[in-house]
CSV table of C-alpha atoms and ligand atoms in Angstrom, one decimal:
chain,number,residue,atom,x,y,z
A,1,UNK,CA,-12.6,-53.0,45.1
A,2,UNK,CA,-11.6,-52.5,41.4
A,3,UNK,CA,-14.5,-52.7,39.0
A,4,UNK,CA,-15.2,-51.8,35.3
A,5,UNK,CA,-14.8,-48.1,36.1
A,6,UNK,CA,-11.5,-48.2,37.9
A,7,UNK,CA,-9.2,-45.7,36.2
A,8,UNK,CA,-6.0,-47.0,34.6
A,9,UNK,CA,-3.2,-45.2,32.8
A,10,UNK,CA,-4.5,-46.3,29.4
A,11,UNK,CA,-7.5,-44.0,29.9
A,12,UNK,CA,-5.1,-41.0,29.7
A,13,UNK,CA,-6.5,-39.1,32.7
A,14,UNK,CA,-4.5,-36.3,34.0
A,15,UNK,CA,-4.6,-33.7,36.8
A,16,UNK,CA,-2.9,-30.4,37.3
A,17,UNK,CA,-0.7,-30.2,40.4
A,18,UNK,CA,-2.8,-27.1,41.3
A,19,UNK,CA,-6.0,-29.1,41.3
A,20,UNK,CA,-5.3,-31.7,43.9
A,21,UNK,CA,-3.2,-29.4,46.0
A,22,UNK,CA,-5.9,-26.7,46.1
A,23,UNK,CA,-6.2,-25.8,49.8
A,24,UNK,CA,-9.8,-24.6,49.6
A,25,UNK,CA,-9.1,-20.9,49.7
A,26,UNK,CA,-11.7,-18.7,48.0
A,27,UNK,CA,-12.1,-14.9,47.8
A,28,UNK,CA,-14.0,-14.9,51.1
A,29,UNK,CA,-12.2,-17.5,53.1
A,30,UNK,CA,-8.8,-18.8,54.1
A,31,UNK,CA,-7.5,-22.4,53.3
A,32,UNK,CA,-9.4,-25.2,54.9
A,33,UNK,CA,-6.7,-27.9,54.4
A,34,UNK,CA,-3.0,-27.9,54.2
A,35,UNK,CA,-1.2,-27.5,50.8
A,36,UNK,CA,0.2,-30.7,49.4
A,37,UNK,CA,3.8,-31.3,48.6
A,38,UNK,CA,4.2,-31.5,44.8
A,39,UNK,CA,6.2,-34.7,44.8
A,40,UNK,CA,3.7,-36.5,47.1
A,41,UNK,CA,1.0,-35.1,44.9
A,42,UNK,CA,2.5,-36.8,41.8
A,43,UNK,CA,3.0,-40.1,43.6
A,44,UNK,CA,-0.6,-40.1,44.8
A,45,UNK,CA,-2.0,-39.3,41.3
A,46,UNK,CA,-0.2,-42.3,40.0
A,47,UNK,CA,-1.5,-44.5,42.8
A,48,UNK,CA,-5.2,-43.7,42.0
A,49,UNK,CA,-4.7,-44.5,38.3
A,50,UNK,CA,-4.0,-41.2,36.6
A,51,UNK,CA,-1.8,-41.4,33.4
A,52,UNK,CA,-0.2,-38.0,33.8
A,53,UNK,CA,0.2,-34.8,35.7
A,54,UNK,CA,0.8,-31.3,34.6
A,55,UNK,CA,1.9,-28.1,36.3
A,56,UNK,CA,2.6,-24.4,36.3
A,57,UNK,CA,6.3,-23.6,36.8
A,58,UNK,CA,5.6,-22.4,40.3
A,59,UNK,CA,3.4,-25.4,41.3
A,60,UNK,CA,6.7,-27.3,41.2
A,61,UNK,CA,9.5,-24.8,41.7
A,62,UNK,CA,8.6,-22.0,44.1
A,63,UNK,CA,8.7,-18.4,42.7
A,64,UNK,CA,12.3,-17.0,43.0
A,65,UNK,CA,14.0,-20.4,43.7
A,66,UNK,CA,17.6,-20.6,42.8
A,67,UNK,CA,19.2,-23.1,40.2
A,68,UNK,CA,20.2,-25.6,42.9
A,69,UNK,CA,16.8,-25.8,44.4
A,70,UNK,CA,15.2,-26.1,41.0
A,71,UNK,CA,17.5,-28.9,39.9
A,72,UNK,CA,16.8,-30.8,43.2
A,73,UNK,CA,13.1,-30.6,42.7
A,74,UNK,CA,13.3,-31.7,39.1
A,75,UNK,CA,15.4,-34.7,40.2
A,76,UNK,CA,12.8,-35.7,42.8
A,77,UNK,CA,10.0,-35.3,40.3
A,78,UNK,CA,11.8,-37.4,37.8
A,79,UNK,CA,12.4,-40.1,40.4
A,80,UNK,CA,8.6,-40.1,41.3
A,81,UNK,CA,7.9,-40.5,37.6
A,82,UNK,CA,10.3,-43.4,37.1
A,83,UNK,CA,9.1,-45.1,40.3
A,84,UNK,CA,5.4,-44.9,39.4
A,85,UNK,CA,5.3,-44.7,35.6
A,86,UNK,CA,3.3,-41.5,35.6
A,87,UNK,CA,4.2,-39.0,32.8
A,88,UNK,CA,4.2,-35.2,32.6
A,89,UNK,CA,1.6,-34.5,30.0
A,90,UNK,CA,1.4,-30.7,29.9
A,91,UNK,CA,3.1,-27.7,31.4
A,92,UNK,CA,2.2,-24.0,31.7
A,93,UNK,CA,3.3,-20.7,33.2
A,94,UNK,CA,1.9,-18.9,36.2
A,95,UNK,CA,1.5,-15.5,34.7
A,96,UNK,CA,-1.2,-14.4,37.2
A,97,UNK,CA,-0.3,-14.8,40.9
A,98,UNK,CA,2.6,-12.4,41.3
A,99,UNK,CA,1.7,-8.7,41.7
A,100,UNK,CA,4.0,-7.9,38.7
A,101,UNK,CA,1.1,-9.3,36.5
A,102,UNK,CA,-1.6,-7.1,38.2
A,103,UNK,CA,-2.4,-5.5,34.8
A,104,UNK,CA,-1.6,-8.4,32.5
A,105,UNK,CA,1.5,-10.3,31.3
A,106,UNK,CA,1.8,-10.5,27.5
A,107,UNK,CA,-0.7,-7.6,27.2
A,108,UNK,CA,0.6,-5.4,30.0
A,109,UNK,CA,1.0,-1.7,29.2
A,110,UNK,CA,4.5,-1.9,30.5
A,111,UNK,CA,7.0,-3.3,27.9
A,112,UNK,CA,9.3,-4.5,30.8
A,113,UNK,CA,6.5,-6.6,32.2
A,114,UNK,CA,5.7,-8.0,28.8
A,115,UNK,CA,9.4,-8.9,28.4
A,116,UNK,CA,9.5,-10.4,31.9
A,117,UNK,CA,6.4,-12.5,31.1
A,118,UNK,CA,8.1,-13.9,27.9
A,119,UNK,CA,11.3,-14.5,29.8
A,120,UNK,CA,9.4,-16.4,32.6
A,121,UNK,CA,7.6,-18.5,30.0
A,122,UNK,CA,10.8,-19.5,28.2
A,123,UNK,CA,12.2,-20.8,31.6
A,124,UNK,CA,9.0,-22.6,32.3
A,125,UNK,CA,9.0,-24.1,28.8
A,126,UNK,CA,12.6,-25.4,29.4
A,127,UNK,CA,11.3,-26.9,32.7
A,128,UNK,CA,8.3,-28.5,31.1
A,129,UNK,CA,10.3,-30.0,28.3
A,130,UNK,CA,12.9,-31.3,30.8
A,131,UNK,CA,10.1,-33.3,32.4
A,132,UNK,CA,8.7,-34.6,29.1
A,133,UNK,CA,5.7,-32.3,28.5
A,134,UNK,CA,4.6,-32.3,24.9
A,135,UNK,CA,1.8,-29.7,25.3
A,136,UNK,CA,2.2,-26.2,26.6
A,137,UNK,CA,-1.0,-24.4,27.8
A,138,UNK,CA,-1.5,-20.6,27.8
A,139,UNK,CA,-4.2,-19.3,30.0
A,140,UNK,CA,-4.1,-15.6,30.1
A,141,UNK,CA,-6.0,-15.0,33.3
A,142,UNK,CA,-4.7,-11.4,33.8
A,143,UNK,CA,-4.8,-10.5,30.1
A,144,UNK,CA,-7.8,-8.2,30.1
A,145,UNK,CA,-9.1,-5.0,31.6
A,146,UNK,CA,-11.5,-3.3,33.9
A,147,UNK,CA,-10.7,0.1,32.5
A,148,UNK,CA,-10.8,-0.2,28.7
A,149,UNK,CA,-9.8,3.4,28.2
A,150,UNK,CA,-6.3,2.5,29.7
A,151,UNK,CA,-5.5,-0.2,27.1
A,152,UNK,CA,-6.2,-0.2,23.4
A,153,UNK,CA,-7.8,-3.6,22.8
A,154,UNK,CA,-6.5,-3.6,19.3
A,155,UNK,CA,-3.0,-3.1,20.6
A,156,UNK,CA,-3.6,-5.9,23.1
A,157,UNK,CA,-4.3,-8.4,20.3
A,158,UNK,CA,-1.0,-7.3,18.7
A,159,UNK,CA,0.9,-7.7,21.9
A,160,UNK,CA,-0.6,-11.2,22.5
A,161,UNK,CA,0.4,-12.1,18.9
A,162,UNK,CA,4.0,-10.8,19.4
A,163,UNK,CA,4.4,-12.9,22.6
A,164,UNK,CA,3.1,-16.1,20.9
A,165,UNK,CA,5.2,-15.5,17.8
A,166,UNK,CA,8.3,-15.0,20.0
A,167,UNK,CA,7.6,-18.2,21.9
A,168,UNK,CA,6.7,-20.5,19.0
A,169,UNK,CA,10.0,-19.3,17.4
A,170,UNK,CA,11.8,-20.1,20.7
A,171,UNK,CA,10.5,-23.6,20.7
A,172,UNK,CA,11.5,-24.1,17.1
A,173,UNK,CA,15.0,-22.7,17.7
A,174,UNK,CA,15.4,-25.1,20.7
A,175,UNK,CA,14.2,-28.0,18.6
A,176,UNK,CA,11.7,-28.8,21.3
A,177,UNK,CA,8.9,-31.3,20.5
A,178,UNK,CA,6.1,-29.1,21.9
A,179,UNK,CA,2.8,-27.7,20.8
A,180,UNK,CA,0.8,-24.8,22.3
A,181,UNK,CA,-2.8,-24.9,23.4
A,182,UNK,CA,-4.6,-21.6,24.1
A,183,UNK,CA,-7.3,-21.6,26.9
A,184,UNK,CA,-10.1,-19.0,26.8
A,185,UNK,CA,-12.1,-17.6,29.7
A,186,UNK,CA,-14.6,-14.8,29.6
A,187,UNK,CA,-13.8,-13.1,32.9
A,188,UNK,CA,-12.3,-13.7,36.4
A,189,UNK,CA,-9.9,-12.6,37.7
A,190,UNK,CA,-10.2,-9.7,35.2
A,191,UNK,CA,-13.5,-7.8,34.6
A,192,UNK,CA,-13.1,-8.9,31.0
A,193,UNK,CA,-10.5,-11.3,29.7
A,194,UNK,CA,-9.3,-10.8,26.1
A,195,UNK,CA,-10.1,-13.6,23.6
A,196,UNK,CA,-13.0,-14.7,25.8
A,197,UNK,CA,-14.1,-17.9,24.1
A,198,UNK,CA,-12.5,-20.9,22.3
A,199,UNK,CA,-14.0,-19.5,19.1
A,200,UNK,CA,-12.1,-16.3,19.6
A,201,UNK,CA,-8.9,-18.3,20.1
A,202,UNK,CA,-9.4,-20.3,17.0
A,203,UNK,CA,-9.7,-17.1,14.9
A,204,UNK,CA,-6.7,-15.6,16.6
A,205,UNK,CA,-4.5,-18.7,15.9
A,206,UNK,CA,-5.0,-18.1,12.2
A,207,UNK,CA,-3.1,-14.8,12.5
A,208,UNK,CA,0.0,-16.4,14.1
A,209,UNK,CA,3.4,-17.0,12.3
A,210,UNK,CA,3.3,-20.7,13.1
A,211,UNK,CA,-0.4,-21.5,13.3
A,212,UNK,CA,0.2,-25.3,12.8
A,213,UNK,CA,1.9,-25.4,16.2
A,214,UNK,CA,-0.9,-23.8,18.1
A,215,UNK,CA,-4.3,-25.3,19.1
A,216,UNK,CA,-6.8,-24.8,21.9
A,217,UNK,CA,-7.4,-26.0,25.4
A,218,UNK,CA,-11.2,-25.4,26.0
A,219,UNK,CA,-12.4,-25.7,29.6
A,220,UNK,CA,-15.9,-26.8,30.4
A,221,UNK,CA,-16.4,-24.2,33.1
A,222,UNK,CA,-15.3,-21.3,31.0
A,223,UNK,CA,-17.7,-21.5,28.1
A,224,UNK,CA,-20.4,-22.5,30.6
A,225,UNK,CA,-19.8,-19.4,32.7
A,226,UNK,CA,-20.5,-17.3,29.6
A,227,UNK,CA,-23.8,-19.2,29.0
A,228,UNK,CA,-22.5,-21.0,25.9
A,229,UNK,CA,-22.7,-24.6,24.8
A,230,UNK,CA,-19.3,-26.2,25.6
A,231,UNK,CA,-19.8,-29.2,23.3
A,232,UNK,CA,-20.2,-26.9,20.3
A,233,UNK,CA,-17.0,-25.1,21.0
A,234,UNK,CA,-15.1,-28.4,21.4
A,235,UNK,CA,-16.7,-29.7,18.2
A,236,UNK,CA,-15.5,-26.7,16.3
A,237,UNK,CA,-12.0,-27.1,17.6
A,238,UNK,CA,-12.0,-30.8,16.7
A,239,UNK,CA,-13.3,-30.2,13.3
A,240,UNK,CA,-10.5,-27.7,12.7
A,241,UNK,CA,-7.9,-30.2,14.0
A,242,UNK,CA,-7.2,-27.8,16.9
A,243,UNK,CA,-8.3,-29.7,20.0
A,244,UNK,CA,-4.8,-30.3,21.4
A,245,UNK,CA,-5.9,-30.5,25.1
A,246,UNK,CA,-9.1,-30.2,27.2
A,247,UNK,CA,-10.0,-29.1,30.7
A,248,UNK,CA,-12.8,-31.1,32.1
A,249,UNK,CA,-14.8,-30.0,35.2
A,250,UNK,CA,-18.3,-29.1,36.4
A,251,UNK,CA,-19.9,-25.7,36.4
A,252,UNK,CA,-23.3,-24.1,36.9
A,253,UNK,CA,-24.2,-21.8,34.1
A,254,UNK,CA,-23.4,-18.1,34.4
A,255,UNK,CA,-21.7,-18.2,37.7
A,256,UNK,CA,-18.1,-17.6,38.9
A,257,UNK,CA,-15.6,-20.2,37.8
A,258,UNK,CA,-16.6,-23.1,40.0
A,259,UNK,CA,-14.2,-25.8,38.7
A,260,UNK,CA,-16.3,-28.6,40.3
A,261,UNK,CA,-15.8,-32.3,40.0
A,262,UNK,CA,-16.4,-33.5,36.5
A,263,UNK,CA,-20.0,-34.4,35.8
A,264,UNK,CA,-21.3,-32.9,39.1
A,265,UNK,CA,-23.4,-30.4,37.1
A,266,UNK,CA,-25.3,-30.9,33.9
A,267,UNK,CA,-24.8,-34.7,33.6
A,268,UNK,CA,-26.4,-34.8,30.2
A,269,UNK,CA,-23.9,-32.2,28.9
A,270,UNK,CA,-21.1,-34.2,30.4
A,271,UNK,CA,-22.4,-37.4,28.8
A,272,UNK,CA,-22.6,-35.8,25.3
A,273,UNK,CA,-19.2,-34.3,25.8
A,274,UNK,CA,-17.6,-37.7,26.6
A,275,UNK,CA,-19.5,-39.2,23.6
A,276,UNK,CA,-18.1,-36.4,21.4
A,277,UNK,CA,-14.5,-37.0,22.5
A,278,UNK,CA,-14.7,-40.7,22.2
A,279,UNK,CA,-16.7,-41.0,19.0
A,280,UNK,CA,-14.4,-38.5,17.3
A,281,UNK,CA,-11.3,-40.3,18.6
A,282,UNK,CA,-9.8,-37.5,20.6
A,283,UNK,CA,-6.3,-38.7,21.4
A,284,UNK,CA,-5.1,-36.0,23.9
A,285,UNK,CA,-5.1,-36.1,27.7
A,286,UNK,CA,-8.4,-36.2,29.5
A,287,UNK,CA,-7.4,-33.4,31.9
A,288,UNK,CA,-9.4,-32.5,35.0
A,289,UNK,CA,-9.0,-28.9,35.9
A,290,UNK,CA,-11.1,-28.9,39.0
A,291,UNK,CA,-10.8,-29.0,42.7
A,292,UNK,CA,-12.5,-30.6,45.8
A,293,UNK,CA,-15.1,-28.7,47.8
A,294,UNK,CA,-13.7,-26.6,50.7
A,295,UNK,CA,-15.4,-29.1,53.0
A,296,UNK,CA,-12.9,-31.8,52.2
A,297,UNK,CA,-9.7,-32.9,54.1
A,298,UNK,CA,-6.7,-34.5,52.4
A,299,UNK,CA,-8.6,-37.8,51.9
A,300,UNK,CA,-11.6,-36.0,50.5
A,301,UNK,CA,-9.4,-34.6,47.8
A,302,UNK,CA,-8.7,-38.1,46.5
A,303,UNK,CA,-12.4,-38.9,46.6
A,304,UNK,CA,-12.9,-35.9,44.4
A,305,UNK,CA,-10.1,-37.0,42.0
A,306,UNK,CA,-11.4,-40.6,41.8
A,307,UNK,CA,-14.9,-39.3,41.2
A,308,UNK,CA,-13.8,-37.2,38.2
A,309,UNK,CA,-12.3,-40.3,36.5
A,310,UNK,CA,-15.0,-42.8,37.5
A,311,UNK,CA,-17.7,-40.4,36.2
A,312,UNK,CA,-15.9,-40.1,32.9
A,313,UNK,CA,-15.6,-43.9,32.5
A,314,UNK,CA,-19.3,-44.4,33.5
A,315,UNK,CA,-20.4,-41.8,31.0
A,316,UNK,CA,-18.3,-43.4,28.3
A,317,UNK,CA,-20.1,-46.7,29.0
A,318,UNK,CA,-23.5,-45.0,28.9
A,319,UNK,CA,-22.6,-43.2,25.7
A,320,UNK,CA,-21.8,-46.6,24.1
A,321,UNK,CA,-25.2,-47.9,25.3
A,322,UNK,CA,-26.8,-45.0,23.6
A,323,UNK,CA,-25.0,-45.6,20.3
A,324,UNK,CA,-25.9,-49.4,20.5
A,325,UNK,CA,-29.6,-48.9,21.4
A,326,UNK,CA,-31.7,-50.2,18.4
A,327,UNK,CA,-34.5,-47.7,19.0
A,328,UNK,CA,-32.2,-44.8,19.3
A,329,UNK,CA,-30.3,-45.9,16.2
A,330,UNK,CA,-33.6,-46.2,14.2
A,331,UNK,CA,-34.8,-42.8,15.3
A,332,UNK,CA,-31.5,-41.2,14.4
A,333,UNK,CA,-31.6,-42.8,11.0
A,334,UNK,CA,-35.2,-41.6,10.4
A,335,UNK,CA,-34.4,-38.0,11.6
A,336,UNK,CA,-31.4,-37.6,9.2
A,337,UNK,CA,-33.2,-38.3,6.0
A,338,UNK,CA,-30.1,-38.8,3.9
A,339,UNK,CA,-30.5,-37.9,0.2
A,340,UNK,CA,-27.6,-38.8,-2.1
A,341,UNK,CA,-28.7,-36.6,-5.0
A,342,UNK,CA,-28.9,-33.4,-3.0
A,343,UNK,CA,-25.9,-34.2,-0.9
A,344,UNK,CA,-23.8,-34.6,-4.1
A,345,UNK,CA,-25.0,-31.2,-5.3
A,346,UNK,CA,-24.3,-29.3,-2.1
A,347,UNK,CA,-20.8,-30.9,-1.8
A,348,UNK,CA,-19.8,-29.7,-5.2
A,349,UNK,CA,-20.0,-25.9,-5.5
A,350,UNK,CA,-19.8,-24.5,-9.1
A,351,UNK,CA,-21.9,-23.4,-12.0
A,352,UNK,CA,-23.3,-26.8,-12.9
A,353,UNK,CA,-24.5,-27.6,-9.4
A,354,UNK,CA,-25.9,-24.1,-9.0
A,355,UNK,CA,-28.0,-24.5,-12.2
A,356,UNK,CA,-29.2,-27.9,-11.1
A,357,UNK,CA,-30.1,-26.7,-7.6
A,358,UNK,CA,-32.0,-23.7,-8.9
A,359,UNK,CA,-34.1,-26.0,-11.0
A,360,UNK,CA,-34.6,-28.7,-8.4
A,361,UNK,CA,-38.1,-29.4,-7.2
A,362,UNK,CA,-38.1,-28.7,-3.4
A,363,UNK,CA,-41.5,-28.0,-1.9
A,364,UNK,CA,-41.1,-26.3,1.6
A,365,UNK,CA,-44.7,-27.1,2.6
A,366,UNK,CA,-44.1,-30.8,2.0
A,367,UNK,CA,-40.7,-30.7,3.6
A,368,UNK,CA,-42.1,-28.9,6.7
A,369,UNK,CA,-44.6,-31.7,7.2
A,370,UNK,CA,-42.0,-34.3,8.3
A,371,UNK,CA,-42.1,-34.7,12.1
A,372,UNK,CA,-38.9,-35.0,14.0
A,373,UNK,CA,-39.3,-37.2,17.0
A,374,UNK,CA,-36.9,-35.4,19.3
A,375,UNK,CA,-39.1,-35.9,22.4
A,376,UNK,CA,-38.9,-39.6,22.2
A,377,UNK,CA,-35.2,-39.5,21.3
A,378,UNK,CA,-34.2,-37.3,24.2
A,379,UNK,CA,-36.3,-39.3,26.7
A,380,UNK,CA,-34.5,-42.5,25.5
A,381,UNK,CA,-31.2,-40.8,26.2
A,382,UNK,CA,-32.4,-39.8,29.7
A,383,UNK,CA,-33.5,-43.4,30.4
A,384,UNK,CA,-30.1,-44.8,29.4
A,385,UNK,CA,-28.4,-42.1,31.4
A,386,UNK,CA,-30.5,-42.8,34.4
A,387,UNK,CA,-29.7,-46.5,34.2
A,388,UNK,CA,-33.1,-47.9,33.6
A,389,UNK,CA,-32.4,-48.8,29.9
A,390,UNK,CA,-29.4,-50.6,28.4
B,1,LIG,C1,-6.0,-21.7,36.7
B,1,LIG,C2,-7.2,-21.6,35.8
B,1,LIG,C3,-7.3,-22.7,34.8
B,1,LIG,C4,-6.1,-22.9,33.9
B,1,LIG,C5,-4.8,-23.2,34.7
B,1,LIG,C6,-3.7,-23.2,33.7
B,1,LIG,S1,-4.6,-22.1,36.0
B,1,LIG,O1,-6.3,-22.7,37.7
B,1,LIG,O2,-8.4,-21.4,36.5
B,1,LIG,O3,-8.4,-22.7,34.1
B,1,LIG,O4,-6.3,-24.0,33.1
B,1,LIG,O5,-3.0,-22.0,33.7
B,2,LIG,MN1,-8.4,-24.5,32.9
B,3,LIG,MN1,-11.9,-22.8,35.5
């Protein structure tokens, strides 16, 4: 039965083909369910209310397929898109599965492997653009090391930059309407992956030839694996105008990359993340980069996918309740203690402000006396989240 939390295309939810076709394989166990045909996958995503799908080149076109096979698959994908109205929101390259990438793609020590990685990416960009993708993600899962002596990490940064400069230039030369989003991860499958956090990516982007074309794709699980606060990374990216895409999922802190159903761990963190995206008018896709538990069969996979979207919508509604709650609003106002005089001074650096600020009467003992009612505030948030308030 449809209800207020039934996903619709206007909510801009998307899934990677690799997420719902995940067969439940892990490093210790074989698949627990059959792989899903990509075209069927696209149709089913549309049926459950997703707005878009995205894919690695080889999620759609098998590695090594010839031109005729590629064109046939593209034709079938386009037919599924026109039949259902689903769009292709993002594309990316698989630069991690094949053994050729065993020691990296763009940062491999072998120049021919680096060249091959760039060549494969150009073909994958052509494919993504042909299906209408406007965002292109780079997740460098194999760009890292276990033996740091073997690869100069300074040189690795240069190689990464060369590859991205080559590819932004390629996109420009082709006149493609495409932006890039870089996705960080601290480790796994490599012992250490270069550019381990979204913050690293933001700094790296500033060194690129065409930095305006490049933003980030933070993933909830990845900052959380590193014991970091995901919301803060997303906020920094947003404030810098660089949040081009986002990978939503669930993750226990400091574990392997679990890619769980969105909101299934740290519900408060998920709530505050949804609030952040909605209140700061994030316009990009709400992409779920997660997969169903190994226990699920084909139908369980769609329970998982519906669950991600429903949880997002429920949290969006809870976030609105929090922002509309009179007691929470009053507490937040009290906590802020806005002061126009000091704000004006701080906002305007220069000799005049510096002089005034040096002379200003600010008594730290007095200032320290003001209580901040965070206990009450956080409890109220919990009560709204737990459904007993609002
Ligand atoms: C892989 C990885 C994800 C990336 C995907 C895009 S592939 O599933 O674990 O975090 O976003 O390359
Ligand atoms: Mn991801
Ligand atoms: Mn992940």
